[in-house]
PDB file of C-alpha atoms and ligand atoms in Angstrom:
ATOM      1  CA  MET A  20       4.558  -9.411 -10.394  1.00 76.00           C
ATOM      2  CA  PRO A  21       2.956  -7.168  -7.179  1.00 81.00           C
ATOM      3  CA  LYS A  22      -1.011  -7.455  -7.316  1.00 94.00           C
ATOM      4  CA  ASN A  23      -2.783  -5.351  -7.942  1.00 96.00           C
ATOM      5  CA  LEU A  24      -3.879  -2.753  -4.481  1.00 98.00           C
ATOM      6  CA  LEU A  25      -6.458  -0.785  -6.585  1.00 98.00           C
ATOM      7  CA  GLU A  26      -8.308  -1.681  -9.514  1.00 98.00           C
ATOM      8  CA  VAL A  27     -10.852  -0.120 -10.593  1.00 98.00           C
ATOM      9  CA  ARG A  28     -13.283  -1.474 -13.473  1.00 98.00           C
ATOM     10  CA  SER A  29     -15.989   0.212 -16.162  1.00 98.00           C
ATOM     11  CA  LEU A  30     -16.574   3.550 -14.333  1.00 98.00           C
ATOM     12  CA  SER A  31     -19.015   6.324 -15.428  1.00 97.00           C
ATOM     13  CA  ALA A  32     -19.571   8.990 -13.620  1.00 97.00           C
ATOM     14  CA  SER A  33     -21.912  12.363 -14.229  1.00 96.00           C
ATOM     15  CA  TYR A  34     -23.110  15.923 -13.046  1.00 95.00           C
ATOM     16  CA  GLY A  35     -26.263  16.978 -14.445  1.00 92.00           C
ATOM     17  CA  ALA A  36     -26.864  15.766 -17.765  1.00 91.00           C
ATOM     18  CA  ILE A  37     -22.566  16.142 -18.754  1.00 92.00           C
ATOM     19  CA  GLN A  38     -21.182  12.841 -19.078  1.00 93.00           C
ATOM     20  CA  ALA A  39     -17.190  13.266 -17.315  1.00 95.00           C
ATOM     21  CA  LEU A  40     -16.141   9.498 -17.004  1.00 97.00           C
ATOM     22  CA  LEU A  41     -17.121   6.552 -19.364  1.00 96.00           C
ATOM     23  CA  LYS A  42     -16.496   3.691 -18.286  1.00 97.00           C
ATOM     24  CA  VAL A  43     -12.862   3.944 -16.479  1.00 98.00           C
ATOM     25  CA  SER A  44     -10.398   1.559 -16.698  1.00 98.00           C
ATOM     26  CA  LEU A  45      -7.556   1.106 -14.509  1.00 98.00           C
ATOM     27  CA  VAL A  46      -5.277  -1.019 -11.718  1.00 98.00           C
ATOM     28  CA  VAL A  47      -2.090   0.240  -9.937  1.00 98.00           C
ATOM     29  CA  PRO A  48       0.251  -2.207  -8.339  1.00 98.00           C
ATOM     30  CA  GLU A  49       0.668  -2.749  -5.264  1.00 97.00           C
ATOM     31  CA  GLY A  50       4.813  -0.683  -4.830  1.00 97.00           C
ATOM     32  CA  GLY A  51       4.221   1.563  -7.911  1.00 97.00           C
ATOM     33  CA  ILE A  52       3.482   4.683  -9.009  1.00 98.00           C
ATOM     34  CA  VAL A  53       0.519   5.229 -12.125  1.00 98.00           C
ATOM     35  CA  ALA A  54      -0.517   8.262 -13.321  1.00 97.00           C
ATOM     36  CA  LEU A  55      -3.310   9.868 -14.616  1.00 97.00           C
ATOM     37  CA  LEU A  56      -3.061  11.815 -16.969  1.00 95.00           C
ATOM     38  CA  GLY A  57      -4.817  14.431 -19.080  1.00 93.00           C
ATOM     39  CA  SER A  58      -6.182  17.754 -20.409  1.00 89.00           C
ATOM     40  CA  ASN A  59      -8.111  19.707 -18.807  1.00 89.00           C
ATOM     41  CA  GLY A  60     -11.757  18.783 -18.295  1.00 91.00           C
ATOM     42  CA  ALA A  61     -10.466  15.230 -19.106  1.00 94.00           C
ATOM     43  CA  GLY A  62     -11.778  13.633 -16.350  1.00 96.00           C
ATOM     44  CA  LYS A  63      -8.853  13.216 -14.396  1.00 96.00           C
ATOM     45  CA  SER A  64     -10.283  14.694 -10.718  1.00 95.00           C
ATOM     46  CA  THR A  65     -12.866  13.411 -11.139  1.00 96.00           C
ATOM     47  CA  THR A  66     -11.973   9.535 -12.120  1.00 98.00           C
ATOM     48  CA  LEU A  67     -10.054  10.168  -7.678  1.00 97.00           C
ATOM     49  CA  ASN A  68     -13.283  11.957  -6.241  1.00 96.00           C
ATOM     50  CA  ALA A  69     -15.164   8.675  -7.612  1.00 97.00           C
ATOM     51  CA  ILE A  70     -12.922   6.327  -5.719  1.00 98.00           C
ATOM     52  CA  SER A  71     -12.982   8.348  -2.950  1.00 96.00           C
ATOM     53  CA  LYS A  72     -16.696   8.212  -3.189  1.00 96.00           C
ATOM     54  CA  LEU A  73     -15.899  12.453  -2.727  1.00 94.00           C
ATOM     55  CA  ILE A  74     -18.734  11.565  -5.771  1.00 95.00           C
ATOM     56  CA  ASN A  75     -20.841   8.398  -6.346  1.00 95.00           C
ATOM     57  CA  PRO A  76     -20.509   6.873  -9.559  1.00 96.00           C
ATOM     58  CA  SER A  77     -22.751   6.327 -11.734  1.00 96.00           C
ATOM     59  CA  HIS A  78     -21.767   2.369 -12.560  1.00 96.00           C
ATOM     60  CA  GLY A  79     -18.784   0.631 -11.961  1.00 97.00           C
ATOM     61  CA  GLU A  80     -16.428  -1.249  -9.689  1.00 97.00           C
ATOM     62  CA  VAL A  81     -13.425  -0.753  -7.344  1.00 98.00           C
ATOM     63  CA  LEU A  82     -11.455  -2.672  -5.386  1.00 98.00           C
ATOM     64  CA  PHE A  83      -9.297  -1.835  -2.614  1.00 98.00           C
ATOM     65  CA  ASP A  84      -6.045  -4.882  -1.687  1.00 97.00           C
ATOM     66  CA  GLY A  85      -9.027  -7.374  -3.599  1.00 96.00           C
ATOM     67  CA  GLN A  86     -12.291  -5.630  -1.214  1.00 96.00           C
ATOM     68  CA  PRO A  87     -15.707  -4.077  -3.157  1.00 97.00           C
ATOM     69  CA  ILE A  88     -15.844  -0.169  -1.782  1.00 96.00           C
ATOM     70  CA  HIS A  89     -18.213   1.518  -4.437  1.00 95.00           C
ATOM     71  CA  THR A  90     -20.382   0.042  -2.330  1.00 95.00           C
ATOM     72  CA  LEU A  91     -18.506   2.156   1.022  1.00 95.00           C
ATOM     73  CA  ARG A  92     -18.876   5.957   3.162  1.00 94.00           C
ATOM     74  CA  SER A  93     -15.817   7.503   1.616  1.00 92.00           C
ATOM     75  CA  ASP A  94     -14.362   8.038   5.537  1.00 89.00           C
ATOM     76  CA  ASP A  95     -14.295   4.255   5.474  1.00 91.00           C
ATOM     77  CA  ILE A  96     -12.546   4.196   2.645  1.00 94.00           C
ATOM     78  CA  VAL A  97      -9.787   6.494   4.249  1.00 91.00           C
ATOM     79  CA  ARG A  98      -9.725   3.949   7.183  1.00 89.00           C
ATOM     80  CA  MET A  99      -8.662   1.190   4.331  1.00 91.00           C
ATOM     81  CA  GLY A 100      -5.515   2.770   3.712  1.00 93.00           C
ATOM     82  CA  LEU A 101      -7.008   4.930   0.871  1.00 96.00           C
ATOM     83  CA  VAL A 102      -6.062   8.139   0.784  1.00 94.00           C
ATOM     84  CA  GLN A 103      -6.353  11.587  -1.507  1.00 93.00           C
ATOM     85  CA  VAL A 104      -5.117  15.102  -1.185  1.00 92.00           C
ATOM     86  CA  PRO A 105      -7.499  16.315  -3.253  1.00 85.00           C
ATOM     87  CA  GLU A 106      -6.982  19.841  -5.929  1.00 79.00           C
ATOM     88  CA  GLY A 107      -5.455  22.887  -4.136  1.00 70.00           C
ATOM     89  CA  ARG A 108      -4.322  21.127  -1.160  1.00 70.00           C
ATOM     90  CA  GLU A 109      -7.397  22.505   0.673  1.00 80.00           C
ATOM     91  CA  VAL A 110      -6.536  21.845   4.131  1.00 85.00           C
ATOM     92  CA  PHE A 111      -8.403  24.016   6.978  1.00 88.00           C
ATOM     93  CA  LYS A 112      -6.993  27.423   6.738  1.00 87.00           C
ATOM     94  CA  GLU A 113      -8.205  28.529  10.072  1.00 91.00           C
ATOM     95  CA  MET A 114      -6.568  25.654  12.012  1.00 92.00           C
ATOM     96  CA  SER A 115      -3.019  24.949  12.640  1.00 94.00           C
ATOM     97  CA  VAL A 116      -0.379  23.419  11.528  1.00 94.00           C
ATOM     98  CA  GLN A 117      -0.798  20.967  14.157  1.00 92.00           C
ATOM     99  CA  GLU A 118      -4.736  20.753  14.098  1.00 91.00           C
ATOM    100  CA  ASN A 119      -4.413  19.969  11.020  1.00 91.00           C
ATOM    101  CA  LEU A 120      -1.892  16.686  11.009  1.00 91.00           C
ATOM    102  CA  GLU A 121      -4.363  15.775  14.015  1.00 88.00           C
ATOM    103  CA  LEU A 122      -7.672  15.871  11.262  1.00 84.00           C
ATOM    104  CA  GLY A 123      -5.515  13.259   8.950  1.00 80.00           C
ATOM    105  CA  ALA A 124      -4.849  10.941  12.364  1.00 79.00           C
ATOM    106  CA  PHE A 125      -8.377  10.389  13.296  1.00 72.00           C
ATOM    107  CA  LEU A 126      -8.139   7.415  12.831  1.00 65.00           C
ATOM    108  CA  GLN A 127      -5.193   7.124  14.933  1.00 60.00           C
ATOM    109  CA  HIS A 128      -6.226   6.153  18.646  1.00 60.00           C
ATOM    110  CA  HIS A 129      -2.864   5.072  20.468  1.00 63.00           C
ATOM    111  CA  ARG A 130      -1.519   8.399  21.417  1.00 66.00           C
ATOM    112  CA  ARG A 131       2.157   6.551  21.468  1.00 70.00           C
ATOM    113  CA  GLU A 132       1.585   6.433  17.539  1.00 78.00           C
ATOM    114  CA  MET A 133       0.895   9.131  16.498  1.00 83.00           C
ATOM    115  CA  ALA A 134       3.921  10.763  18.035  1.00 84.00           C
ATOM    116  CA  ALA A 135       4.909   8.714  16.505  1.00 86.00           C
ATOM    117  CA  ASP A 136       3.794   9.396  12.962  1.00 88.00           C
ATOM    118  CA  PHE A 137       4.648  13.338  14.152  1.00 91.00           C
ATOM    119  CA  ASP A 138       7.471  12.630  13.935  1.00 90.00           C
ATOM    120  CA  LYS A 139       7.834  10.906  10.859  1.00 90.00           C
ATOM    121  CA  VAL A 140       5.884  14.116   9.184  1.00 93.00           C
ATOM    122  CA  PHE A 141       8.186  16.634  10.585  1.00 94.00           C
ATOM    123  CA  THR A 142      11.059  14.815   9.675  1.00 92.00           C
ATOM    124  CA  LEU A 143       9.961  15.025   5.937  1.00 91.00           C
ATOM    125  CA  PHE A 144       8.806  18.740   6.365  1.00 92.00           C
ATOM    126  CA  PRO A 145      11.454  19.904   9.100  1.00 92.00           C
ATOM    127  CA  ARG A 146       9.424  23.112   7.613  1.00 90.00           C
ATOM    128  CA  LEU A 147       5.914  22.127   9.557  1.00 93.00           C
ATOM    129  CA  LYS A 148       8.222  22.104  12.409  1.00 94.00           C
ATOM    130  CA  GLU A 149       8.614  25.837  12.670  1.00 92.00           C
ATOM    131  CA  ARG A 150       5.334  26.400  11.799  1.00 92.00           C
ATOM    132  CA  SER A 151       3.310  24.384  13.359  1.00 92.00           C
ATOM    133  CA  ASP A 152       1.500  26.817  15.693  1.00 93.00           C
ATOM    134  CA  GLN A 153       1.305  28.791  12.641  1.00 92.00           C
ATOM    135  CA  LYS A 154      -2.116  28.882  10.832  1.00 94.00           C
ATOM    136  CA  ALA A 155      -3.043  27.001   7.786  1.00 93.00           C
ATOM    137  CA  SER A 156      -3.772  30.369   6.199  1.00 92.00           C
ATOM    138  CA  THR A 157      -0.472  31.953   6.693  1.00 93.00           C
ATOM    139  CA  LEU A 158       1.661  29.413   5.357  1.00 91.00           C
ATOM    140  CA  SER A 159       2.816  29.839   1.839  1.00 88.00           C
ATOM    141  CA  GLY A 160       1.239  27.509  -1.353  1.00 87.00           C
ATOM    142  CA  GLY A 161       4.564  25.233  -1.097  1.00 87.00           C
ATOM    143  CA  GLU A 162       4.181  24.526   2.555  1.00 90.00           C
ATOM    144  CA  GLN A 163       0.595  24.209   2.138  1.00 91.00           C
ATOM    145  CA  GLN A 164       1.267  21.637  -0.288  1.00 90.00           C
ATOM    146  CA  MET A 165       3.722  19.651   2.527  1.00 91.00           C
ATOM    147  CA  LEU A 166       1.191  20.051   5.500  1.00 94.00           C
ATOM    148  CA  ALA A 167      -1.797  18.527   2.939  1.00 93.00           C
ATOM    149  CA  ILE A 168       0.951  15.535   2.343  1.00 93.00           C
ATOM    150  CA  GLY A 169       1.278  15.110   5.529  1.00 93.00           C
ATOM    151  CA  ARG A 170      -2.090  15.500   6.694  1.00 91.00           C
ATOM    152  CA  ALA A 171      -2.850  12.408   4.071  1.00 92.00           C
ATOM    153  CA  LEU A 172       0.346  10.375   5.477  1.00 92.00           C
ATOM    154  CA  MET A 173      -0.364  10.856   9.181  1.00 90.00           C
ATOM    155  CA  GLY A 174      -3.663   7.834   8.518  1.00 84.00           C
ATOM    156  CA  ARG A 175      -0.992   5.577   7.748  1.00 88.00           C
ATOM    157  CA  PRO A 176      -2.029   5.223   4.249  1.00 93.00           C
ATOM    158  CA  ARG A 177      -1.163   2.181   1.789  1.00 96.00           C
ATOM    159  CA  LEU A 178      -2.242   3.815  -1.006  1.00 98.00           C
ATOM    160  CA  ILE A 179      -2.377   8.259  -1.315  1.00 97.00           C
ATOM    161  CA  MET A 180      -4.193   9.523  -5.361  1.00 97.00           C
ATOM    162  CA  PHE A 181      -2.459  13.136  -5.000  1.00 96.00           C
ATOM    163  CA  ASP A 182      -4.050  15.525  -7.665  1.00 95.00           C
ATOM    164  CA  GLU A 183      -1.453  17.226  -9.137  1.00 92.00           C
ATOM    165  CA  PRO A 184      -0.048  18.367  -6.676  1.00 90.00           C
ATOM    166  CA  SER A 185       2.667  20.609  -8.713  1.00 88.00           C
ATOM    167  CA  MET A 186      -0.572  23.145  -9.492  1.00 86.00           C
ATOM    168  CA  GLY A 187       1.070  26.930  -9.204  1.00 83.00           C
ATOM    169  CA  LEU A 188       4.119  25.605  -7.065  1.00 87.00           C
ATOM    170  CA  SER A 189       8.092  27.282  -8.140  1.00 87.00           C
ATOM    171  CA  PRO A 190      10.010  25.388  -9.905  1.00 88.00           C
ATOM    172  CA  LEU A 191      12.419  24.565  -7.349  1.00 88.00           C
ATOM    173  CA  LEU A 192       8.782  23.943  -5.104  1.00 88.00           C
ATOM    174  CA  VAL A 193       7.607  21.230  -7.585  1.00 91.00           C
ATOM    175  CA  ALA A 194      10.923  19.130  -7.434  1.00 91.00           C
ATOM    176  CA  GLN A 195      11.080  18.491  -3.975  1.00 89.00           C
ATOM    177  CA  ILE A 196       7.532  17.731  -4.114  1.00 90.00           C
ATOM    178  CA  PHE A 197       8.260  14.897  -5.894  1.00 93.00           C
ATOM    179  CA  GLU A 198      11.083  14.654  -4.522  1.00 93.00           C
ATOM    180  CA  THR A 199       9.209  13.949  -1.300  1.00 92.00           C
ATOM    181  CA  ILE A 200       7.261  11.315  -2.899  1.00 94.00           C
ATOM    182  CA  LEU A 201       9.182   9.191  -5.058  1.00 95.00           C
ATOM    183  CA  ARG A 202      10.866   8.563  -1.371  1.00 93.00           C
ATOM    184  CA  LEU A 203       7.586   7.825   0.131  1.00 94.00           C
ATOM    185  CA  ASN A 204       7.325   5.107  -2.439  1.00 96.00           C
ATOM    186  CA  ARG A 205      10.812   4.162  -3.004  1.00 95.00           C
ATOM    187  CA  GLU A 206      11.688   3.931   1.040  1.00 91.00           C
ATOM    188  CA  GLN A 207       8.166   3.565   2.512  1.00 90.00           C
ATOM    189  CA  GLY A 208       5.759   1.256  -0.260  1.00 94.00           C
ATOM    190  CA  LEU A 209       3.470   3.905  -0.748  1.00 97.00           C
ATOM    191  CA  THR A 210       1.808   3.161  -3.918  1.00 98.00           C
ATOM    192  CA  ILE A 211       1.068   6.013  -5.651  1.00 98.00           C
ATOM    193  CA  LEU A 212      -1.589   7.304  -8.370  1.00 98.00           C
ATOM    194  CA  LEU A 213      -0.579  10.268  -9.761  1.00 97.00           C
ATOM    195  CA  VAL A 214      -2.994  12.977 -11.387  1.00 97.00           C
ATOM    196  CA  GLU A 215      -1.038  15.383 -13.415  1.00 92.00           C
ATOM    197  CA  GLN A 216      -0.574  18.783 -15.525  1.00 87.00           C
ATOM    198  CA  ASP A 217       3.254  18.246 -16.171  1.00 88.00           C
ATOM    199  CA  VAL A 218       3.077  14.646 -18.012  1.00 91.00           C
ATOM    200  CA  ARG A 219       7.332  14.952 -18.771  1.00 91.00           C
ATOM    201  CA  LEU A 220       7.375  14.829 -15.165  1.00 91.00           C
ATOM    202  CA  ALA A 221       4.832  12.260 -14.295  1.00 94.00           C
ATOM    203  CA  LEU A 222       6.102   9.854 -17.448  1.00 95.00           C
ATOM    204  CA  SER A 223       9.287  10.035 -15.225  1.00 94.00           C
ATOM    205  CA  LEU A 224       8.338   9.325 -12.242  1.00 94.00           C
ATOM    206  CA  ALA A 225       5.724   6.478 -13.378  1.00 97.00           C
ATOM    207  CA  SER A 226       5.886   3.211 -14.655  1.00 96.00           C
ATOM    208  CA  HIS A 227       2.774   2.807 -16.262  1.00 97.00           C
ATOM    209  CA  ALA A 228       0.848   6.005 -17.411  1.00 97.00           C
ATOM    210  CA  TYR A 229      -3.461   6.189 -18.723  1.00 97.00           C
ATOM    211  CA  ILE A 230      -4.617   8.541 -20.037  1.00 95.00           C
ATOM    212  CA  LEU A 231      -8.062  10.548 -20.416  1.00 96.00           C
ATOM    213  CA  GLU A 232      -9.993  12.421 -22.897  1.00 94.00           C
ATOM    214  CA  ASN A 233     -13.557  13.341 -22.935  1.00 95.00           C
ATOM    215  CA  GLY A 234     -14.090  11.064 -19.882  1.00 97.00           C
ATOM    216  CA  GLU A 235     -12.403   8.245 -21.463  1.00 97.00           C
ATOM    217  CA  VAL A 236      -8.952   6.187 -21.134  1.00 97.00           C
ATOM    218  CA  SER A 237      -7.204   7.194 -24.605  1.00 94.00           C
ATOM    219  CA  LEU A 238      -4.098   5.333 -24.445  1.00 94.00           C
ATOM    220  CA  GLN A 239      -2.803   3.284 -21.341  1.00 96.00           C
ATOM    221  CA  GLY A 240       0.946   1.769 -21.532  1.00 97.00           C
ATOM    222  CA  PRO A 241       4.267   1.809 -19.823  1.00 97.00           C
ATOM    223  CA  ALA A 242       5.140   4.887 -19.135  1.00 96.00           C
ATOM    224  CA  LYS A 243       8.661   5.359 -21.021  1.00 95.00           C
ATOM    225  CA  GLN A 244       6.607   3.899 -23.968  1.00 95.00           C
ATOM    226  CA  LEU A 245       3.736   6.683 -24.183  1.00 95.00           C
ATOM    227  CA  MET A 246       7.184   9.055 -23.558  1.00 93.00           C
ATOM    228  CA  ASP A 247       8.106   8.074 -26.817  1.00 93.00           C
ATOM    229  CA  ASP A 248       5.084   7.781 -28.938  1.00 92.00           C
ATOM    230  CA  PRO A 249       4.605  10.516 -31.368  1.00 90.00           C
ATOM    231  CA  ALA A 250       1.179  11.271 -30.693  1.00 87.00           C
ATOM    232  CA  VAL A 251       1.899  11.664 -27.297  1.00 88.00           C
ATOM    233  CA  ARG A 252       4.514  13.967 -27.654  1.00 89.00           C
ATOM    234  CA  ARG A 253       1.983  15.805 -30.327  1.00 86.00           C
ATOM    235  CA  ALA A 254      -0.184  16.426 -27.762  1.00 84.00           C
ATOM    236  CA  TYR A 255       1.409  17.087 -24.125  1.00 82.00           C
ATOM    237  CA  LEU A 256       5.112  17.478 -24.897  1.00 82.00           C
ATOM    238  CA  GLY A 257       5.236  19.784 -27.004  1.00 77.00           C
ATOM    239  CA  VAL A 258       7.810  17.742 -28.858  1.00 72.00           C
TER     240      VAL A 258
HETATM  241  P1  LIG B  13      -8.105  19.743 -14.628  1.00 92.83           P
HETATM  242  O1  LIG B  13      -6.853  18.748 -14.984  1.00 92.83           O
HETATM  243  O2  LIG B  13      -8.807  20.955 -15.672  1.00 92.83           O
HETATM  244  O3  LIG B  13      -8.539  19.573 -13.509  1.00 92.83           O
HETATM  245  P2  LIG B  13      -9.974  17.381 -14.888  1.00 92.83           P
HETATM  246  O4  LIG B  13      -8.731  16.221 -15.854  1.00 92.83           O
HETATM  247  O5  LIG B  13      -9.480  16.596 -13.890  1.00 92.83           O
HETATM  248  O6  LIG B  13      -9.136  18.685 -15.629  1.00 92.83           O
HETATM  249  P3  LIG B  13     -12.888  17.306 -14.272  1.00 92.83           P
HETATM  250  O7  LIG B  13     -12.317  18.217 -12.799  1.00 92.83           O
HETATM  251  O8  LIG B  13     -12.513  15.731 -13.789  1.00 92.83           O
HETATM  252  O9  LIG B  13     -11.235  16.870 -15.061  1.00 92.83           O
HETATM  253  O10 LIG B  13     -13.677  17.506 -15.477  1.00 92.83           O
HETATM  254  C1  LIG B  13     -14.055  16.559 -16.415  1.00 92.83           C
HETATM  255  C2  LIG B  13     -15.805  17.340 -16.390  1.00 92.83           C
HETATM  256  O11 LIG B  13     -16.449  17.160 -15.618  1.00 92.83           O
HETATM  257  C3  LIG B  13     -15.316  18.831 -17.436  1.00 92.83           C
HETATM  258  O12 LIG B  13     -15.485  18.691 -17.664  1.00 92.83           O
HETATM  259  C4  LIG B  13     -16.480  19.888 -16.108  1.00 92.83           C
HETATM  260  O13 LIG B  13     -16.768  20.906 -17.090  1.00 92.83           O
HETATM  261  C5  LIG B  13     -17.043  18.411 -15.669  1.00 92.83           C
HETATM  262  N1  LIG B  13     -17.305  19.116 -13.842  1.00 92.83           N
HETATM  263  C6  LIG B  13     -16.113  19.170 -13.258  1.00 92.83           C
HETATM  264  N2  LIG B  13     -16.796  19.431 -12.201  1.00 92.83           N
HETATM  265  C7  LIG B  13     -18.009  19.966 -11.962  1.00 92.83           C
HETATM  266  C8  LIG B  13     -19.345  19.941 -11.397  1.00 92.83           C
HETATM  267  N3  LIG B  13     -18.522  20.122 -10.310  1.00 92.83           N
HETATM  268  N4  LIG B  13     -20.742  20.092 -11.271  1.00 92.83           N
HETATM  269  C9  LIG B  13     -20.577  20.155 -12.916  1.00 92.83           C
HETATM  270  N5  LIG B  13     -19.578  19.271 -14.084  1.00 92.83           N
HETATM  271  C10 LIG B  13     -18.240  19.616 -13.172  1.00 92.83           C
END
């Protein structure tokens, strides 16, 4: 059994009077892909933001590689190897592709290592290499998603949390992005927590999944089992 790289224990968070998360617990085993699913407003992004400390949880604990991280700042969490690719990409639009990637590498002090990391990202996404001097604002949606993933990889993460990587992309690009995510997992051993609206796609990739409803985990289990669950099929797969 692989150890749990990420362990979330009873995490709660609210926005003013709105209780967005209530006692959410989940684990992500090292080297695994875990999906976090649920309808609009269920609390998926809030869960990732609370883990990354982009928002402050009101209750609960988060352990990364056995260390408590809920007491840390977001940049220290990134430094430990837990990186989020935010919903809607959020690349720095006025900066070039190269500059965006350099920002992702802000923890890499050795230039030789940074050059190797650039090579890795450009091998994975040759399109970014062709466009390295181009402003991020002029990239297509798919290229921006590649840049957001590339920027996360420059931080040498052990675990990446993806927030709806398929959003706004054509089916062909979605397939490419997901193939890349799968390769990062299989070939580089990267651990993945995946938030995704396309439940069928997410369950086909993940080994385990959690379903959030109104800020609470309503169902969890092996992805295959959830794919066959009549309630899941009715609510999320439209069959
Ligand atoms: P989606 O799939 O639509 O992105 P989600 O599952 O990621 O949804 P969240 O974005 O986590 O859901 O939102 C959970 C709840 O918290 C929603 O009711 C939402 O309206 C509320 N919420 C999210 N962000 C804020 C905010 N900054 N201020 C106030 N309420 C918020």
